[in-house]
Short mmCIF file of C-alpha atoms in Angstrom, two decimals:
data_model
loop_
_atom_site.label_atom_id
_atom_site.label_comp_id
_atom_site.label_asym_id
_atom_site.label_seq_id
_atom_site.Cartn_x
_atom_site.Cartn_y
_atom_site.Cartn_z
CA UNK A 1070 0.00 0.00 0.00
CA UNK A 1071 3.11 2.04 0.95
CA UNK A 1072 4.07 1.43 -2.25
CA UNK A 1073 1.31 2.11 -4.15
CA UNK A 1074 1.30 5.76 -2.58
CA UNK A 1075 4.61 6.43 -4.28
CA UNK A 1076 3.62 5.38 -7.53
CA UNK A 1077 0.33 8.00 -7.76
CA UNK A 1078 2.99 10.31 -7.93
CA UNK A 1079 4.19 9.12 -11.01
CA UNK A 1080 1.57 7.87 -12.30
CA UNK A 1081 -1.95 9.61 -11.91
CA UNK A 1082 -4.94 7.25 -10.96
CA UNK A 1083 -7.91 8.59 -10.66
CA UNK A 1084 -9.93 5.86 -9.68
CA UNK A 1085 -7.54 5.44 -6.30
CA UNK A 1086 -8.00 8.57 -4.11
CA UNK A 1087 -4.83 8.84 -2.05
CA UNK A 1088 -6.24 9.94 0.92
CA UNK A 1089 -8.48 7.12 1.57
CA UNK A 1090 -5.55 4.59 0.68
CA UNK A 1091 -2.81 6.61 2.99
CA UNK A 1092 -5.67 5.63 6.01
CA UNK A 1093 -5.72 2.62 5.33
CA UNK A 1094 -1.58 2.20 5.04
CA UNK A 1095 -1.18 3.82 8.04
CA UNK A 1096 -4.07 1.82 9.60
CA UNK A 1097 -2.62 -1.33 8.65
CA UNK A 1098 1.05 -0.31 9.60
CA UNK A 1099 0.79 0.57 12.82
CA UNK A 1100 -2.54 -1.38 13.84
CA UNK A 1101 -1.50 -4.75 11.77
CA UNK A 1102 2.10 -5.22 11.79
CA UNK A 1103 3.33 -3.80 14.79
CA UNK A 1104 0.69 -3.84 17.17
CA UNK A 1105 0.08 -7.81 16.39
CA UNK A 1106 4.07 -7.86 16.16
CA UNK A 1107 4.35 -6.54 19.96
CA UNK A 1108 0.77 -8.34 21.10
CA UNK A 1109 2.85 -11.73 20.12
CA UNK A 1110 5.98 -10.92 21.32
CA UNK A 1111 4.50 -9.58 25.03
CA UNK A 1112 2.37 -12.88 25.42
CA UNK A 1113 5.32 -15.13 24.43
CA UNK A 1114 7.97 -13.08 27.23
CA UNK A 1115 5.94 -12.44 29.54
CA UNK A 1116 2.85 -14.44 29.48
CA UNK A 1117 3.09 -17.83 32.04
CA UNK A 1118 2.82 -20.82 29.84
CA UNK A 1119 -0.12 -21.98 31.65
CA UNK A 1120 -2.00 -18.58 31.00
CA UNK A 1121 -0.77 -18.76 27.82
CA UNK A 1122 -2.89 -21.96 27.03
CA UNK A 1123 -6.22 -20.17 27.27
CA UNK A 1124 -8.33 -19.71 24.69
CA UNK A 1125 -8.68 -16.02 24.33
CA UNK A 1126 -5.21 -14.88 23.53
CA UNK A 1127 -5.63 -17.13 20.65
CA UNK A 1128 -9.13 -15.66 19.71
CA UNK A 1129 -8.84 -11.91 20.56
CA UNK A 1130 -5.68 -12.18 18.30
CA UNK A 1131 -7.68 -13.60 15.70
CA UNK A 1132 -10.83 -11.50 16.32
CA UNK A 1133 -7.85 -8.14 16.19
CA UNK A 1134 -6.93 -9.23 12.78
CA UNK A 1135 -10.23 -9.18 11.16
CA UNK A 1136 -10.36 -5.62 12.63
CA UNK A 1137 -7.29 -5.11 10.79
CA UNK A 1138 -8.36 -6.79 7.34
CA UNK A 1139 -11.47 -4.59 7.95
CA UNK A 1140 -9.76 -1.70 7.68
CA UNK A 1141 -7.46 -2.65 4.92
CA UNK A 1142 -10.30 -2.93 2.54
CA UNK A 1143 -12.63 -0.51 3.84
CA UNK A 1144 -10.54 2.71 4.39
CA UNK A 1145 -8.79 2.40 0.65
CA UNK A 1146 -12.79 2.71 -0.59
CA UNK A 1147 -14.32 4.73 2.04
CA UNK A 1148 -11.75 6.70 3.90
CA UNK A 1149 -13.32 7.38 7.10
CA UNK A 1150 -17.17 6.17 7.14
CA UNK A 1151 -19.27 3.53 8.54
CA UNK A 1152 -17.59 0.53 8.39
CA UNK A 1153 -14.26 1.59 8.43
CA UNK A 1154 -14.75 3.37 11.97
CA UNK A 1155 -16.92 0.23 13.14
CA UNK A 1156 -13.54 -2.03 12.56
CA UNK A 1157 -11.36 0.69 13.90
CA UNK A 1158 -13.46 0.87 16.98
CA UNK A 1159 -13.46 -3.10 17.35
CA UNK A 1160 -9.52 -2.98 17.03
CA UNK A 1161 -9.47 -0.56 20.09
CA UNK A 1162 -12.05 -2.60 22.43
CA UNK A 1163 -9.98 -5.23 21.53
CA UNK A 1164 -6.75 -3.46 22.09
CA UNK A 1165 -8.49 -2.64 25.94
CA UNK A 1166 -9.33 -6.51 26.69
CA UNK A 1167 -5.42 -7.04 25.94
CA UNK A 1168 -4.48 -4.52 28.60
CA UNK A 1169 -6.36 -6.51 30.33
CA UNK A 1170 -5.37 -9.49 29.89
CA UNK A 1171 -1.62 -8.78 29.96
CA UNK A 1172 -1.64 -6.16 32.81
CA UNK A 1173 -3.18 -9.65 34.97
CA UNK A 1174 -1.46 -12.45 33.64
CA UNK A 1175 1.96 -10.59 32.88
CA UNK A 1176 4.66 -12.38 35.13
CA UNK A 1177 8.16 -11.11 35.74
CA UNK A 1178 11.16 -10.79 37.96
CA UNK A 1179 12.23 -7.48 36.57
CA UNK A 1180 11.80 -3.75 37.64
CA UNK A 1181 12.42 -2.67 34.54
CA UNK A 1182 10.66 -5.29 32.33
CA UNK A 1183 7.60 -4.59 34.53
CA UNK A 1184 7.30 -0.62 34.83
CA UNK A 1185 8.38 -0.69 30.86
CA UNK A 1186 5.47 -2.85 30.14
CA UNK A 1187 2.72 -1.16 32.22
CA UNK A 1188 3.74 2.36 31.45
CA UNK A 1189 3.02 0.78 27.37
CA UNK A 1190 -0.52 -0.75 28.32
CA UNK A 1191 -1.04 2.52 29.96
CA UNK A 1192 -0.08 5.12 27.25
CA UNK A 1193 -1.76 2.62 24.81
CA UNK A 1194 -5.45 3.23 26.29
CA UNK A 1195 -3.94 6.73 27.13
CA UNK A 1196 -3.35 7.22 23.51
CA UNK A 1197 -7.48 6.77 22.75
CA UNK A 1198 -8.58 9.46 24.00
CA UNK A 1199 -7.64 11.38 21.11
CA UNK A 1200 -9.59 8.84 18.85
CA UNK A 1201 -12.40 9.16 20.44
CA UNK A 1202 -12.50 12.91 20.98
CA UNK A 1203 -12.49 12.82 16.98
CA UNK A 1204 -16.07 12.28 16.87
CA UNK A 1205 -16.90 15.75 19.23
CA UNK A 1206 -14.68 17.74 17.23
CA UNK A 1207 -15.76 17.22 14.03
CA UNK A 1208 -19.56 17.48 15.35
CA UNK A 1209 -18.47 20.84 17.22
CA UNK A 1210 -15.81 22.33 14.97
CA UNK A 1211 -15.06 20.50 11.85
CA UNK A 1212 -12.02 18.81 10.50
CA UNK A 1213 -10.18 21.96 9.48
CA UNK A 1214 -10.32 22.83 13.59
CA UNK A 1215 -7.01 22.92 16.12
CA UNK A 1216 -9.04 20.78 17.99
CA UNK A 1217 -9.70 17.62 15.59
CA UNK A 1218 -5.34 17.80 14.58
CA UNK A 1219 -4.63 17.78 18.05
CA UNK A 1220 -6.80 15.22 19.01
CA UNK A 1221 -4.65 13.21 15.69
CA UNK A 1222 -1.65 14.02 16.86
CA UNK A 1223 -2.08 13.05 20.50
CA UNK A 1224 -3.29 9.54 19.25
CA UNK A 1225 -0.25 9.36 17.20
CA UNK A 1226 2.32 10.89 19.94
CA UNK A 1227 1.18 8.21 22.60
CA UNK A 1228 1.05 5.39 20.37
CA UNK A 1229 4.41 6.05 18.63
CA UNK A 1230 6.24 7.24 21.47
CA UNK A 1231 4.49 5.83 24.41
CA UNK A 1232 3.26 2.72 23.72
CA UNK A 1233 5.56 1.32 20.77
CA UNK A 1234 8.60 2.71 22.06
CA UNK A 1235 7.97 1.80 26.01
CA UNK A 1236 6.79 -1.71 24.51
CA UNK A 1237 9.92 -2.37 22.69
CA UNK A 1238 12.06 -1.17 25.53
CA UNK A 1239 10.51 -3.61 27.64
CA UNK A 1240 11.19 -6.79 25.36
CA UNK A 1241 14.38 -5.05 24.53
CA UNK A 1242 15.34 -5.13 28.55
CA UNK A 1243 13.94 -8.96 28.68
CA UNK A 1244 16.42 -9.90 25.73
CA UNK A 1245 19.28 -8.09 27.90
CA UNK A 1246 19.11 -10.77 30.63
CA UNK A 1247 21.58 -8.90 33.04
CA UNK A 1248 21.17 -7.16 36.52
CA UNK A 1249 20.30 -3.90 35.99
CA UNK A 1250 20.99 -0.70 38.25
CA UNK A 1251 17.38 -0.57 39.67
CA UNK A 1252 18.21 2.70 41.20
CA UNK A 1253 20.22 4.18 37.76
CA UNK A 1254 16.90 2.81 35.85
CA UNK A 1255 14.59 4.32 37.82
CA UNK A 1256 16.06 7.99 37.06
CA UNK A 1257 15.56 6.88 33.54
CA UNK A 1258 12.62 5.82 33.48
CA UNK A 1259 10.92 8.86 35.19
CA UNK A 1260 13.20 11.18 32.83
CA UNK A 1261 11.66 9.27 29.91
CA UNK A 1262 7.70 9.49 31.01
CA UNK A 1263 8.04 13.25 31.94
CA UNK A 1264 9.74 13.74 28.65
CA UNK A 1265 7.14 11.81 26.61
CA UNK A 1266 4.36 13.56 27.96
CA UNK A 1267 6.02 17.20 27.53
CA UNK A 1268 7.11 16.46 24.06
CA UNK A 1269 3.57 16.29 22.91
CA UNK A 1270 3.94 20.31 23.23
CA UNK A 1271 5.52 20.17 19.48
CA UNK A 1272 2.73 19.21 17.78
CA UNK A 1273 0.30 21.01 19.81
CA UNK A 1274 2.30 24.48 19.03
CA UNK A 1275 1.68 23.76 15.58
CA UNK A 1276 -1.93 24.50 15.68
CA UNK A 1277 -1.99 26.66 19.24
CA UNK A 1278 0.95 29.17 18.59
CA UNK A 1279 2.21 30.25 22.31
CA UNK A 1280 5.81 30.34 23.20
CA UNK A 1281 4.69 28.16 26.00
CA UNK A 1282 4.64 25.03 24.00
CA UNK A 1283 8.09 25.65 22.72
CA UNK A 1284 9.76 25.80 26.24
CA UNK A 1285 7.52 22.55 27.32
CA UNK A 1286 9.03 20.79 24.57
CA UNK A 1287 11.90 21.96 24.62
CA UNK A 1288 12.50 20.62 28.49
CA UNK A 1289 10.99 17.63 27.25
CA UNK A 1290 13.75 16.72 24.62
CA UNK A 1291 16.36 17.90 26.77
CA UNK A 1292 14.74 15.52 29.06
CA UNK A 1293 14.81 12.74 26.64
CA UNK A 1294 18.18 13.34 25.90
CA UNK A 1295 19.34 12.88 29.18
CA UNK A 1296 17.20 9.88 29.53
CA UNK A 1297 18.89 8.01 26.47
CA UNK A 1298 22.60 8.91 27.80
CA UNK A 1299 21.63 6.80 31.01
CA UNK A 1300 19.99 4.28 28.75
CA UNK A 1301 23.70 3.99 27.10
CA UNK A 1302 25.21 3.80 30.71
CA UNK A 1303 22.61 0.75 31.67
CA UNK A 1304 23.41 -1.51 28.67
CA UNK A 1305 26.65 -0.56 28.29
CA UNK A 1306 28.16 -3.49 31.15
CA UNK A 1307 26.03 -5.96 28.84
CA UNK A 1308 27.83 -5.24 25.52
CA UNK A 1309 30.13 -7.98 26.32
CA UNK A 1310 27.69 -10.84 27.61
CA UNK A 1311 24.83 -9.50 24.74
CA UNK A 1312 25.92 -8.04 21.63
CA UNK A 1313 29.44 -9.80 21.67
CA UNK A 1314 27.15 -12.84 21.08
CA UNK A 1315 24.88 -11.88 18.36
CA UNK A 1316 25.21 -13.48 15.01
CA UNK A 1317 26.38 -10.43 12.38
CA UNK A 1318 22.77 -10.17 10.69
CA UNK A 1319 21.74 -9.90 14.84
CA UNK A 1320 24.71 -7.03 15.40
CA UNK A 1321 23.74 -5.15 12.35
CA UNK A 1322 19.75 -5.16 13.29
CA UNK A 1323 20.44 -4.01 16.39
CA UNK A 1324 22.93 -1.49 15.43
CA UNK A 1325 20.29 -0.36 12.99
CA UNK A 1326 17.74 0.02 15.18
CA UNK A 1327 19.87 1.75 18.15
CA UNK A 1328 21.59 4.42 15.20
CA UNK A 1329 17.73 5.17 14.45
CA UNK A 1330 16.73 5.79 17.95
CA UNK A 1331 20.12 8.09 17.98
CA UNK A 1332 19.17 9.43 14.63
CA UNK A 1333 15.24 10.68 15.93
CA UNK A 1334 16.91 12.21 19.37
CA UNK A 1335 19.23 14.28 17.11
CA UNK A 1336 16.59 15.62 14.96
CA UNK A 1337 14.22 16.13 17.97
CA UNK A 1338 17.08 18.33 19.34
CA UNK A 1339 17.76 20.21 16.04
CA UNK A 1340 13.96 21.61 15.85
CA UNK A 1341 14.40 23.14 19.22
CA UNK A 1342 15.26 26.04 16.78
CA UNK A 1343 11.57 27.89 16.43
CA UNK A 1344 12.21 28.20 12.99
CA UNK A 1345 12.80 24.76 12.04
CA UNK A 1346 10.22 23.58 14.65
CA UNK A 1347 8.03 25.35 12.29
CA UNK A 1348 9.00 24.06 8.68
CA UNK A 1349 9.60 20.29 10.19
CA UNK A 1350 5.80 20.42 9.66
CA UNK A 1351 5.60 22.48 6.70
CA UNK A 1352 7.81 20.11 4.68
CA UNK A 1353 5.84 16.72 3.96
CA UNK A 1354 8.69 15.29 3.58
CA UNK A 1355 10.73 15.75 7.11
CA UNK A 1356 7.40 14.78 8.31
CA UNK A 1357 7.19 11.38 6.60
CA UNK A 1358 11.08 10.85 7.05
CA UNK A 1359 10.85 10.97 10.43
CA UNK A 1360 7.11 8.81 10.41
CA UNK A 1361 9.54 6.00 8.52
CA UNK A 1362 12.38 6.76 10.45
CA UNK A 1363 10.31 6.05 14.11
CA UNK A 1364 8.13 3.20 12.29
CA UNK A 1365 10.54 1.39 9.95
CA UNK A 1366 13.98 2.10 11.55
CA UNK A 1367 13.24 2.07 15.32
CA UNK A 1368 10.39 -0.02 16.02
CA UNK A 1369 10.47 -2.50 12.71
CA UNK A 1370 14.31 -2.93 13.46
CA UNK A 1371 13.69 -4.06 16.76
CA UNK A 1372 11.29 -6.01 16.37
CA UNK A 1373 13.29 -7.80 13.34
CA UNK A 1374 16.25 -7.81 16.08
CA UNK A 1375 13.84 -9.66 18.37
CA UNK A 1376 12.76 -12.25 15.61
CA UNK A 1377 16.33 -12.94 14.79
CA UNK A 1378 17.62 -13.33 18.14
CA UNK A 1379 15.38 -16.27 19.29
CA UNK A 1380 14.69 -17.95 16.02
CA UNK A 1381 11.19 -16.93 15.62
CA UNK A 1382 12.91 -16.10 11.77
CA UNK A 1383 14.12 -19.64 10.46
CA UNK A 1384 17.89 -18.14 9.96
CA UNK A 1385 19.55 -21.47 10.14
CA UNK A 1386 20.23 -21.65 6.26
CA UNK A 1387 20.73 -17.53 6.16
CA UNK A 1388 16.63 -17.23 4.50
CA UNK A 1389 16.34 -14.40 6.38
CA UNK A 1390 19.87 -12.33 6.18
CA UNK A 1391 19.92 -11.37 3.00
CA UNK A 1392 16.16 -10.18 2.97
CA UNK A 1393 16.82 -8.12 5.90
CA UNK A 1394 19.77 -6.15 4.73
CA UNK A 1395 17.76 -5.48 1.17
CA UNK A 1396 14.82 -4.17 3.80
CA UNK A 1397 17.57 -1.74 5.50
CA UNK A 1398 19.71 -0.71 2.74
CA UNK A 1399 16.04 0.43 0.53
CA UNK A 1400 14.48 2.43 3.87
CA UNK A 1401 18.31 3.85 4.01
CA UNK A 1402 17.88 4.89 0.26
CA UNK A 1403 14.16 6.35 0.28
CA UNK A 1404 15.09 8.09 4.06
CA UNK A 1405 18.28 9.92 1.94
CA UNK A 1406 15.87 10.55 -0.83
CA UNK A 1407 13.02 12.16 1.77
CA UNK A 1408 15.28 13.83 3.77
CA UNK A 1409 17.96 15.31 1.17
CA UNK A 1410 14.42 16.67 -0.85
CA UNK A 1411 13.42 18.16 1.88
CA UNK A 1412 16.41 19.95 2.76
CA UNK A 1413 16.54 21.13 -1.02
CA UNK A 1414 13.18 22.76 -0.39
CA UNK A 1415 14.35 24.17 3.00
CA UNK A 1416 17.41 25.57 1.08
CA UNK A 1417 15.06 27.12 -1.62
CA UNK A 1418 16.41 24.74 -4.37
CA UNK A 1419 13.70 23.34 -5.49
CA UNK A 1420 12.82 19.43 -6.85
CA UNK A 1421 15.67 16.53 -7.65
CA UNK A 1422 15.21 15.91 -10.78
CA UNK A 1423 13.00 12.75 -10.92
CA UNK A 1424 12.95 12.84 -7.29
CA UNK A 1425 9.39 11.26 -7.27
CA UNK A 1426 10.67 8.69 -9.92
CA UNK A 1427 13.85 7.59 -7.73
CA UNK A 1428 11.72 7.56 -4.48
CA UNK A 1429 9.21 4.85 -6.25
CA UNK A 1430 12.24 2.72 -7.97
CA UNK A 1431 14.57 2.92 -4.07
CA UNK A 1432 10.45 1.78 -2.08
CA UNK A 1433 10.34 -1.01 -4.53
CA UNK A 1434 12.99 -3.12 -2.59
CA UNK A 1435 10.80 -2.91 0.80
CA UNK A 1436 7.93 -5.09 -0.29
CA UNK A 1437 10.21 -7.32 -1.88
CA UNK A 1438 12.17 -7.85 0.95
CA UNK A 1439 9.04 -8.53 3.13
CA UNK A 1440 7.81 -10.56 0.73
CA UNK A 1441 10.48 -13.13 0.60
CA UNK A 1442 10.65 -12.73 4.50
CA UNK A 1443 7.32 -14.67 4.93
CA UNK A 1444 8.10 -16.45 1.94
CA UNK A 1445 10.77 -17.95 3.73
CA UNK A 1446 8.95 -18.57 6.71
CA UNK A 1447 6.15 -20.70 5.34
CA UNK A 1448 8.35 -23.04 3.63
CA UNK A 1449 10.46 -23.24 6.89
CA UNK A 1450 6.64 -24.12 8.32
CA UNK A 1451 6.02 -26.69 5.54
CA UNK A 1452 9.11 -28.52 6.01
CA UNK A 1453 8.72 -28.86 10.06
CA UNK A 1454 5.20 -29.81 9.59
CA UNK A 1455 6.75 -32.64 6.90
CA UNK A 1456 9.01 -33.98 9.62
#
């Protein structure tokens, strides 16, 4: 779908209408593969085997993916509308029952594991409340309103930043395996929640103009930064007993995935400038650079980190190395592409020539990439099942 998107700017269709198929990409993205991604990964960690076992893990993951299949052929068609909001609103009752479910049956030894986890669950419901204040402020004020783009970007915020990112930090800190400075955590954990709730200020200041909002986030990627520096401090006595022990394709998944989280706290700190806090949202394409570069670089390489390490991905015979370094070297192309374009229009330059052309041709390699992925994995399911 991602895909597709690129290619109506090269080629005009007019019976697609983009807006209706960027829902439903963005939908699917974030709803289908990483929610379902993290939903697995949390009951397999941290569920008890024994709670595993019942039924309704198995069956409100099922009954969350026809909520997602909803919404990949409904919001394409019908952009927001009847049945598109009726699966939408099914995927977040179901996304409440799994809070649920995981907040009682969760079991671990772990201060950080545990606070990392709940503060997700939490920001995940938190996160909600923007979709459902959508509703009132079209009713009240219409789409066009400060009120229905904030209420969007406060749903986005605590789902990108509070529940994906707290999420993976808490799998990421179960894959460590290592005693951890509870005391040394704990300061970074609070700096981290302060500075995820004050760095919603950005996007608010770019529909509510006050100086205020500037200074909020502004402490609040300070904040972050500091946060991240004692994040580097914690893992850094478990380089030796973790990374030294990754396969390469491991090492280099992780290493992408840490250089991204580096690479979105650098550019967080470079639009403390007012000016450039300004024209990150004014150029598309710093906007969508830094979607990919959250989505696909930090939270996708993770997650691919994850698979990797415990053999969830059938690497045995390398059917998943090569795939996964075409999937990082094409999002490494298309983020130069989106990134160096947007700093041309910054600079008053103007277009790359055939920038739209080259941004379709460098996206092509993604799909492809996935697409051998599971590929791979359902002959590596045939062949068990064979044996």
């Amino acid at each position: 779908m991602g895909l597709l998107l690129r290619l109506l700017y090269v080629f005009s269709v007019e019976s697609i209408n983009y807006q209706f198929l960027l829902h439903g990409h963005s939908h699917v993205a974030m709803l289908g593969w990483v929610y379902l991604m993290i939903y697995s990964l949390i009951v397999h960690f941290f569920i008890p085997k024994t709670a595993q076992q019942k039924p309704v893990y198995n069956r409100l993951f099922w009954l969350t993916e026809i909520a997602v299949i909803g919404m990949m052929f409904r919001f394409p068609v019908e952009g927001y509308a009847l049945f598109s909001i009726t699966f939408s609103t099914l995927h977040i009752f179901c996304s409440y029952y799994f809070c649920r479910l995981a907040w009682k049956d969760a079991r671990t030894e772990s201060l950080p594991e545990k606070l990392l986890l709940r503060t997700a669950l939490f920001f995940m419901i938190v996160s909600t409340l923007g979709v459902w204040c959508l509703g009132p402020a079209v009713g009240l004020l219409g789409k066009a309103s400060a009120f229905y783009q904030i209420a969007i970007q406060f749903f986005l915020h605590f789902q990108f930043n509070g529940w994906f990112l707290f999420a993976i930090l808490a799998l990421f800190f179960n894959q460590l395996k290592g005693n951890i400075n509870e005391k040394q955590f704990q300061l970074f954990y609070n700096l981290l929640v302060t500075a995820t709730v004050l760095t919603l200020a950005l996007p608010v200041s770019w529909y509510l103009p006050n100086p205020a909002f500037h200074w909020i986030n502004s402490l609040g990627v300070l904040l972050q930064l500091l946060s991240f520096i004692l994040f580097i401090q914690i893992i850094r006595p478990h380089f030796q007993t973790f990374f030294a022990n990754l396969k390469p394709v491991e090492k280099l998944v992780y290493g992408f995935a840490l250089t991204s989280l580096f690479l979105k706290i650098i550019i967080q700190l470079v639009v403390l400038i007012p000016e450039l806090a300004q024209i990150s949202h004014q150029i598309r394409n710093f906007v969508i650079g830094y979607i990919h570069l959250t989505m696909l670089g930090i939270i996708t390489g993770f997650l691919f980190a994850f698979l990797l390490k415990n053999s969830f991905l059938n690497d045995s015979k390398k059917i998943s190395n090569w795939e996964i370094k075409l999937f990082i070297f094409s999002f490494v192309l298309t983020e130069l592409l989106l990134f160096g374009q947007g700093i041309y229009l910054f600079l008053g330059l103007g277009q790359f020539p055939c920038y739209y052309q080259n941004l379709f041709l460098s996206s092509i390699f993604l799909p492809i990439a996935i697409f051998m992925l599971v590929l791979g994995l359902f002959k590596g399911t045939i062949k068990s099942h064979k044996y």
